[in-house]
Every structure is written in structure tokens, then in C-alpha cells.
Amino acid sequence: MSTLSLDTRADEDEWIWESFRYHSRTFSLAAYLLPRSVQMSVATLYLYCRRVDSIADQRVLEVGRERALQEVRQVRDRLDETLAGRPPAETVLWRRLAEVHEQSSLPRGPMYELIEGALWDLEGRPVVSKADLIEYSNLVGGSVGAMMLPFLAEGGLPAISRPANLGRHSPDYGAVCSLDSFIDLLSF
């Protein structure tokens, strides 16, 4: 990922899109199939999710569990500020996430659930039952589905096309994706 100057909104857009492509080539390519009006929102939301996941998946290896827990809690504090309309001004991600929230009335719950999933990982909470697996999958996958599916539906997903249906189905979509990943791992 190249270093970009972020002097203009176009520079920020380029940074968001380049970061999106860097972290998820497949998803960023698929986003081109969505209406242009939602592409930047999807990229911004993806980067928020990546920020949270990276702390639990990668950053913890660099800084240790206690520091990673502090960083996740800091993300939660920044999310509080962002959703209250006071994003940290110096950070493109939080300013743009505030805009996406304002324009789209993002549901707050899934954004916090993703953080809870990261805390589950970092606190070493075990998954010992089917109920735990489903709860964990809802936190780490269902939350992403609940955040993304309204934008994907706006892009013309045929199975679920009306906002009234999204609240009920989007966490299921994400949890199924998460469980599918677990099944893929078990098949090796």
C-alpha cells in the first residue's frame, strides 16, 4: 500500500479504496458490482471491521494480550465518539464512518457486537458448546452481515430486497459465513 497525501476528499477516497483493496482483494473487486452510491460506504465499513479484527488476529501477536485489549477498548471509545457525531478529526476512518452512519442510519448494535467478538478472542473465552459457537459466530460474523447486508441489498441482492426483511436476516447471513469458515478449517 503506497503512502498517500490526504489533503483533499479525493485523496481520502483513494486512501480508503486502496486500503480496502490491500486488505481484501476479493471483496473489493466484488464491491464494483454494487451501485457506485454505496461502494465507498462498503469500503469504509470493511475497514472498520478490519481494524477491529486486526487487533484480535494480528496486533495481539505484536504487542501482547493486555495492550491489544486496551486497543480494542480504545476502538470502542472512538466508536462511541463517532456515533455521537464527534469522530476523532485526525483520522479518516472515523470521520468517514461518522458520515456513513449519518447518511445510512447504521445500526449501532452490530458495530459493538464485532468489538465484543474481538474481546471474546482476546480474553481467551473458550468455545465449548454449540451455543457458544453460535454466539461467537453471531458476534464475529453476524455483526458484519448486519452491517453490510443493507448496502448489499441496495445493490440488488435478489433474495432479500426490502429493508423490512434485513434486520431479521442479516445477522444470520454473517453467522452462516462465519460458520462456513469454521467448517472449511475442519475439512483440512
mmCIF file of C-alpha atoms in Angstrom:
data_model
loop_
_atom_site.group_PDB
_atom_site.id
_atom_site.type_symbol
_atom_site.label_atom_id
_atom_site.label_comp_id
_atom_site.label_asym_id
_atom_site.label_seq_id
_atom_site.Cartn_x
_atom_site.Cartn_y
_atom_site.Cartn_z
ATOM 1 C CA MET A 1 0.000 0.000 0.000
ATOM 2 C CA SER A 2 1.530 3.287 -1.031
ATOM 3 C CA THR A 3 1.764 6.370 1.128
ATOM 4 C CA LEU A 4 -0.811 8.960 0.099
ATOM 5 C CA SER A 5 -1.218 12.611 0.924
ATOM 6 C CA LEU A 6 -4.694 13.132 2.383
ATOM 7 C CA ASP A 7 -5.167 16.799 1.550
ATOM 8 C CA THR A 8 -8.478 16.500 -0.282
ATOM 9 C CA ARG A 9 -11.598 14.374 -0.130
ATOM 10 C CA ALA A 10 -10.494 12.686 -3.359
ATOM 11 C CA ASP A 11 -7.193 11.797 -1.630
ATOM 12 C CA GLU A 12 -9.142 10.322 1.272
ATOM 13 C CA ASP A 13 -11.356 8.351 -1.110
ATOM 14 C CA GLU A 14 -8.249 6.982 -2.800
ATOM 15 C CA TRP A 15 -6.742 6.007 0.579
ATOM 16 C CA ILE A 16 -9.955 4.253 1.645
ATOM 17 C CA TRP A 17 -10.263 2.371 -1.629
ATOM 18 C CA GLU A 18 -6.569 1.430 -1.775
ATOM 19 C CA SER A 19 -6.702 0.220 1.837
ATOM 20 C CA PHE A 20 -9.851 -1.777 1.061
ATOM 21 C CA ARG A 21 -8.139 -3.403 -1.945
ATOM 22 C CA TYR A 22 -4.996 -4.115 0.069
ATOM 23 C CA HIS A 23 -6.873 -5.864 2.875
ATOM 24 C CA SER A 24 -9.451 -7.705 0.755
ATOM 25 C CA ARG A 25 -8.842 -8.058 -2.923
ATOM 26 C CA THR A 26 -11.850 -10.336 -3.468
ATOM 27 C CA PHE A 27 -14.375 -8.268 -1.526
ATOM 28 C CA SER A 28 -13.124 -5.009 -3.043
ATOM 29 C CA LEU A 29 -13.483 -6.455 -6.540
ATOM 30 C CA ALA A 30 -16.998 -7.682 -5.724
ATOM 31 C CA ALA A 31 -17.867 -4.186 -4.473
ATOM 32 C CA TYR A 32 -17.569 -2.935 -8.052
ATOM 33 C CA LEU A 33 -20.815 -4.829 -8.723
ATOM 34 C CA LEU A 34 -22.625 -2.584 -6.235
ATOM 35 C CA PRO A 35 -24.057 0.789 -7.167
ATOM 36 C CA ARG A 36 -21.431 3.498 -7.042
ATOM 37 C CA SER A 37 -23.523 5.233 -4.393
ATOM 38 C CA VAL A 38 -22.744 2.523 -1.801
ATOM 39 C CA GLN A 39 -19.221 1.455 -2.779
ATOM 40 C CA MET A 40 -17.401 3.929 -0.526
ATOM 41 C CA SER A 41 -19.723 3.131 2.389
ATOM 42 C CA VAL A 42 -18.977 -0.579 1.987
ATOM 43 C CA ALA A 43 -15.236 0.115 1.804
ATOM 44 C CA THR A 44 -15.396 2.280 4.930
ATOM 45 C CA LEU A 45 -17.375 -0.304 6.879
ATOM 46 C CA TYR A 46 -14.996 -3.029 5.753
ATOM 47 C CA LEU A 47 -12.039 -1.014 7.052
ATOM 48 C CA TYR A 48 -13.786 -0.543 10.396
ATOM 49 C CA CYS A 49 -14.320 -4.314 10.626
ATOM 50 C CA ARG A 50 -10.728 -4.968 9.555
ATOM 51 C CA ARG A 51 -9.470 -2.539 12.224
ATOM 52 C CA VAL A 52 -11.285 -4.459 14.955
ATOM 53 C CA ASP A 53 -10.350 -7.906 13.611
ATOM 54 C CA SER A 54 -6.700 -6.982 13.096
ATOM 55 C CA ILE A 55 -6.257 -6.200 16.764
ATOM 56 C CA ALA A 56 -7.552 -9.626 17.831
ATOM 57 C CA ASP A 57 -5.966 -11.596 14.987
ATOM 58 C CA GLN A 58 -2.631 -9.903 14.382
ATOM 59 C CA ARG A 59 -1.858 -6.976 16.643
ATOM 60 C CA VAL A 60 -2.087 -9.167 19.735
ATOM 61 C CA LEU A 61 0.950 -11.090 18.449
ATOM 62 C CA GLU A 62 2.920 -7.846 18.148
ATOM 63 C CA VAL A 63 2.001 -6.106 21.414
ATOM 64 C CA GLY A 64 0.612 -8.796 23.699
ATOM 65 C CA ARG A 65 -2.832 -9.516 25.057
ATOM 66 C CA GLU A 66 -3.107 -6.671 27.592
ATOM 67 C CA ARG A 67 -2.107 -3.973 25.116
ATOM 68 C CA ALA A 68 -4.420 -5.464 22.463
ATOM 69 C CA LEU A 69 -7.303 -5.401 24.966
ATOM 70 C CA GLN A 70 -6.557 -1.718 25.596
ATOM 71 C CA GLU A 71 -6.574 -1.056 21.857
ATOM 72 C CA VAL A 72 -9.954 -2.748 21.399
ATOM 73 C CA ARG A 73 -11.361 -0.689 24.258
ATOM 74 C CA GLN A 74 -9.916 2.420 22.598
ATOM 75 C CA VAL A 75 -11.702 1.438 19.373
ATOM 76 C CA ARG A 76 -14.935 1.145 21.371
ATOM 77 C CA ASP A 77 -14.365 4.643 22.816
ATOM 78 C CA ARG A 78 -13.699 6.043 19.339
ATOM 79 C CA LEU A 79 -16.825 4.331 18.052
ATOM 80 C CA ASP A 80 -18.822 5.951 20.879
ATOM 81 C CA GLU A 81 -17.484 9.366 19.845
ATOM 82 C CA THR A 82 -18.027 8.667 16.155
ATOM 83 C CA LEU A 83 -21.631 7.546 16.524
ATOM 84 C CA ALA A 84 -22.314 10.563 18.732
ATOM 85 C CA GLY A 85 -21.194 12.786 15.838
ATOM 86 C CA ARG A 86 -17.794 13.609 17.354
ATOM 87 C CA PRO A 87 -15.316 11.424 15.433
ATOM 88 C CA PRO A 88 -11.607 11.890 16.071
ATOM 89 C CA ALA A 89 -10.919 14.591 13.471
ATOM 90 C CA GLU A 90 -7.394 13.488 12.622
ATOM 91 C CA THR A 91 -8.415 10.007 11.463
ATOM 92 C CA VAL A 92 -10.007 9.490 8.052
ATOM 93 C CA LEU A 93 -11.621 6.175 9.017
ATOM 94 C CA TRP A 94 -13.568 7.595 11.947
ATOM 95 C CA ARG A 95 -14.661 10.748 10.109
ATOM 96 C CA ARG A 96 -15.885 8.701 7.168
ATOM 97 C CA LEU A 97 -17.580 6.146 9.425
ATOM 98 C CA ALA A 98 -19.464 9.034 11.050
ATOM 99 C CA GLU A 99 -20.616 10.138 7.596
ATOM 100 C CA VAL A 100 -21.756 6.616 6.673
ATOM 101 C CA HIS A 101 -23.643 6.383 9.962
ATOM 102 C CA GLU A 102 -25.275 9.774 9.447
ATOM 103 C CA GLN A 103 -26.272 9.055 5.849
ATOM 104 C CA SER A 104 -27.411 5.470 6.346
ATOM 105 C CA SER A 105 -28.549 5.284 9.966
ATOM 106 C CA LEU A 106 -26.235 2.348 10.585
ATOM 107 C CA PRO A 107 -27.476 0.103 13.352
ATOM 108 C CA ARG A 108 -25.210 0.582 16.360
ATOM 109 C CA GLY A 109 -25.615 -2.890 17.844
ATOM 110 C CA PRO A 110 -23.654 -4.841 15.225
ATOM 111 C CA MET A 111 -20.762 -2.400 15.389
ATOM 112 C CA TYR A 112 -20.421 -3.046 19.109
ATOM 113 C CA GLU A 113 -21.020 -6.781 18.709
ATOM 114 C CA LEU A 114 -17.947 -7.030 16.488
ATOM 115 C CA ILE A 115 -15.937 -5.431 19.292
ATOM 116 C CA GLU A 116 -17.419 -7.947 21.745
ATOM 117 C CA GLY A 117 -16.264 -10.751 19.437
ATOM 118 C CA ALA A 118 -12.719 -9.339 19.482
ATOM 119 C CA LEU A 119 -12.853 -9.107 23.267
ATOM 120 C CA TRP A 120 -14.019 -12.738 23.401
ATOM 121 C CA ASP A 121 -10.894 -13.717 21.450
ATOM 122 C CA LEU A 122 -8.502 -11.578 23.460
ATOM 123 C CA GLU A 123 -9.929 -12.594 26.825
ATOM 124 C CA GLY A 124 -9.444 -16.231 25.845
ATOM 125 C CA ARG A 125 -13.068 -17.136 26.349
ATOM 126 C CA PRO A 126 -13.462 -20.745 25.209
ATOM 127 C CA VAL A 127 -15.985 -22.043 22.728
ATOM 128 C CA VAL A 128 -17.095 -25.254 24.434
ATOM 129 C CA SER A 129 -20.645 -25.784 23.254
ATOM 130 C CA LYS A 130 -22.799 -25.391 20.193
ATOM 131 C CA ALA A 131 -24.468 -22.410 21.887
ATOM 132 C CA ASP A 132 -21.039 -20.796 22.394
ATOM 133 C CA LEU A 133 -20.146 -21.387 18.751
ATOM 134 C CA ILE A 134 -23.381 -19.816 17.555
ATOM 135 C CA GLU A 135 -22.996 -16.855 19.919
ATOM 136 C CA TYR A 136 -19.389 -16.331 18.854
ATOM 137 C CA SER A 137 -20.314 -16.657 15.163
ATOM 138 C CA ASN A 138 -23.043 -14.070 15.635
ATOM 139 C CA LEU A 139 -20.554 -11.674 17.218
ATOM 140 C CA VAL A 140 -17.767 -12.025 14.670
ATOM 141 C CA GLY A 141 -19.758 -12.884 11.526
ATOM 142 C CA GLY A 142 -23.361 -11.970 12.207
ATOM 143 C CA SER A 143 -22.357 -8.453 13.176
ATOM 144 C CA VAL A 144 -20.567 -7.958 9.857
ATOM 145 C CA GLY A 145 -23.580 -9.338 7.993
ATOM 146 C CA ALA A 146 -25.876 -6.954 9.851
ATOM 147 C CA MET A 147 -23.642 -4.017 8.939
ATOM 148 C CA MET A 148 -23.077 -4.944 5.292
ATOM 149 C CA LEU A 149 -26.275 -6.560 4.097
ATOM 150 C CA PRO A 150 -28.317 -3.338 3.845
ATOM 151 C CA PHE A 151 -25.719 -1.999 1.398
ATOM 152 C CA LEU A 152 -25.562 -5.284 -0.488
ATOM 153 C CA ALA A 153 -29.369 -5.368 -0.710
ATOM 154 C CA GLU A 154 -29.336 -1.819 -2.062
ATOM 155 C CA GLY A 155 -27.046 -3.232 -4.716
ATOM 156 C CA GLY A 156 -29.752 -5.629 -5.827
ATOM 157 C CA LEU A 157 -29.384 -8.869 -3.920
ATOM 158 C CA PRO A 158 -32.426 -10.814 -5.119
ATOM 159 C CA ALA A 159 -33.169 -12.967 -2.045
ATOM 160 C CA ILE A 160 -33.616 -10.140 0.433
ATOM 161 C CA SER A 161 -34.584 -6.910 -1.215
ATOM 162 C CA ARG A 162 -36.605 -4.850 1.242
ATOM 163 C CA PRO A 163 -35.231 -3.096 4.344
ATOM 164 C CA ALA A 164 -38.014 -4.579 6.484
ATOM 165 C CA ASN A 165 -36.523 -8.036 5.945
ATOM 166 C CA LEU A 166 -32.916 -7.074 6.576
ATOM 167 C CA GLY A 167 -32.956 -6.743 10.351
ATOM 168 C CA ARG A 168 -34.160 -10.289 10.741
ATOM 169 C CA HIS A 169 -31.854 -11.927 8.184
ATOM 170 C CA SER A 170 -28.583 -10.024 8.093
ATOM 171 C CA PRO A 171 -27.087 -11.453 11.306
ATOM 172 C CA ASP A 172 -27.978 -14.935 10.034
ATOM 173 C CA TYR A 173 -26.120 -14.170 6.801
ATOM 174 C CA GLY A 174 -22.977 -13.194 8.671
ATOM 175 C CA ALA A 175 -23.173 -16.066 11.143
ATOM 176 C CA VAL A 176 -23.577 -18.554 8.301
ATOM 177 C CA CYS A 177 -20.474 -17.079 6.623
ATOM 178 C CA SER A 178 -18.570 -17.403 9.904
ATOM 179 C CA LEU A 179 -19.731 -20.993 10.493
ATOM 180 C CA ASP A 180 -18.828 -21.836 6.899
ATOM 181 C CA SER A 181 -15.284 -20.640 7.597
ATOM 182 C CA PHE A 182 -15.113 -22.937 10.627
ATOM 183 C CA ILE A 183 -16.313 -25.863 8.533
ATOM 184 C CA ASP A 184 -13.661 -25.109 5.893
ATOM 185 C CA LEU A 185 -10.993 -25.234 8.595
ATOM 186 C CA LEU A 186 -12.284 -28.566 9.887
ATOM 187 C CA SER A 187 -12.226 -30.131 6.430
ATOM 188 C CA PHE A 188 -8.411 -29.982 6.206
#
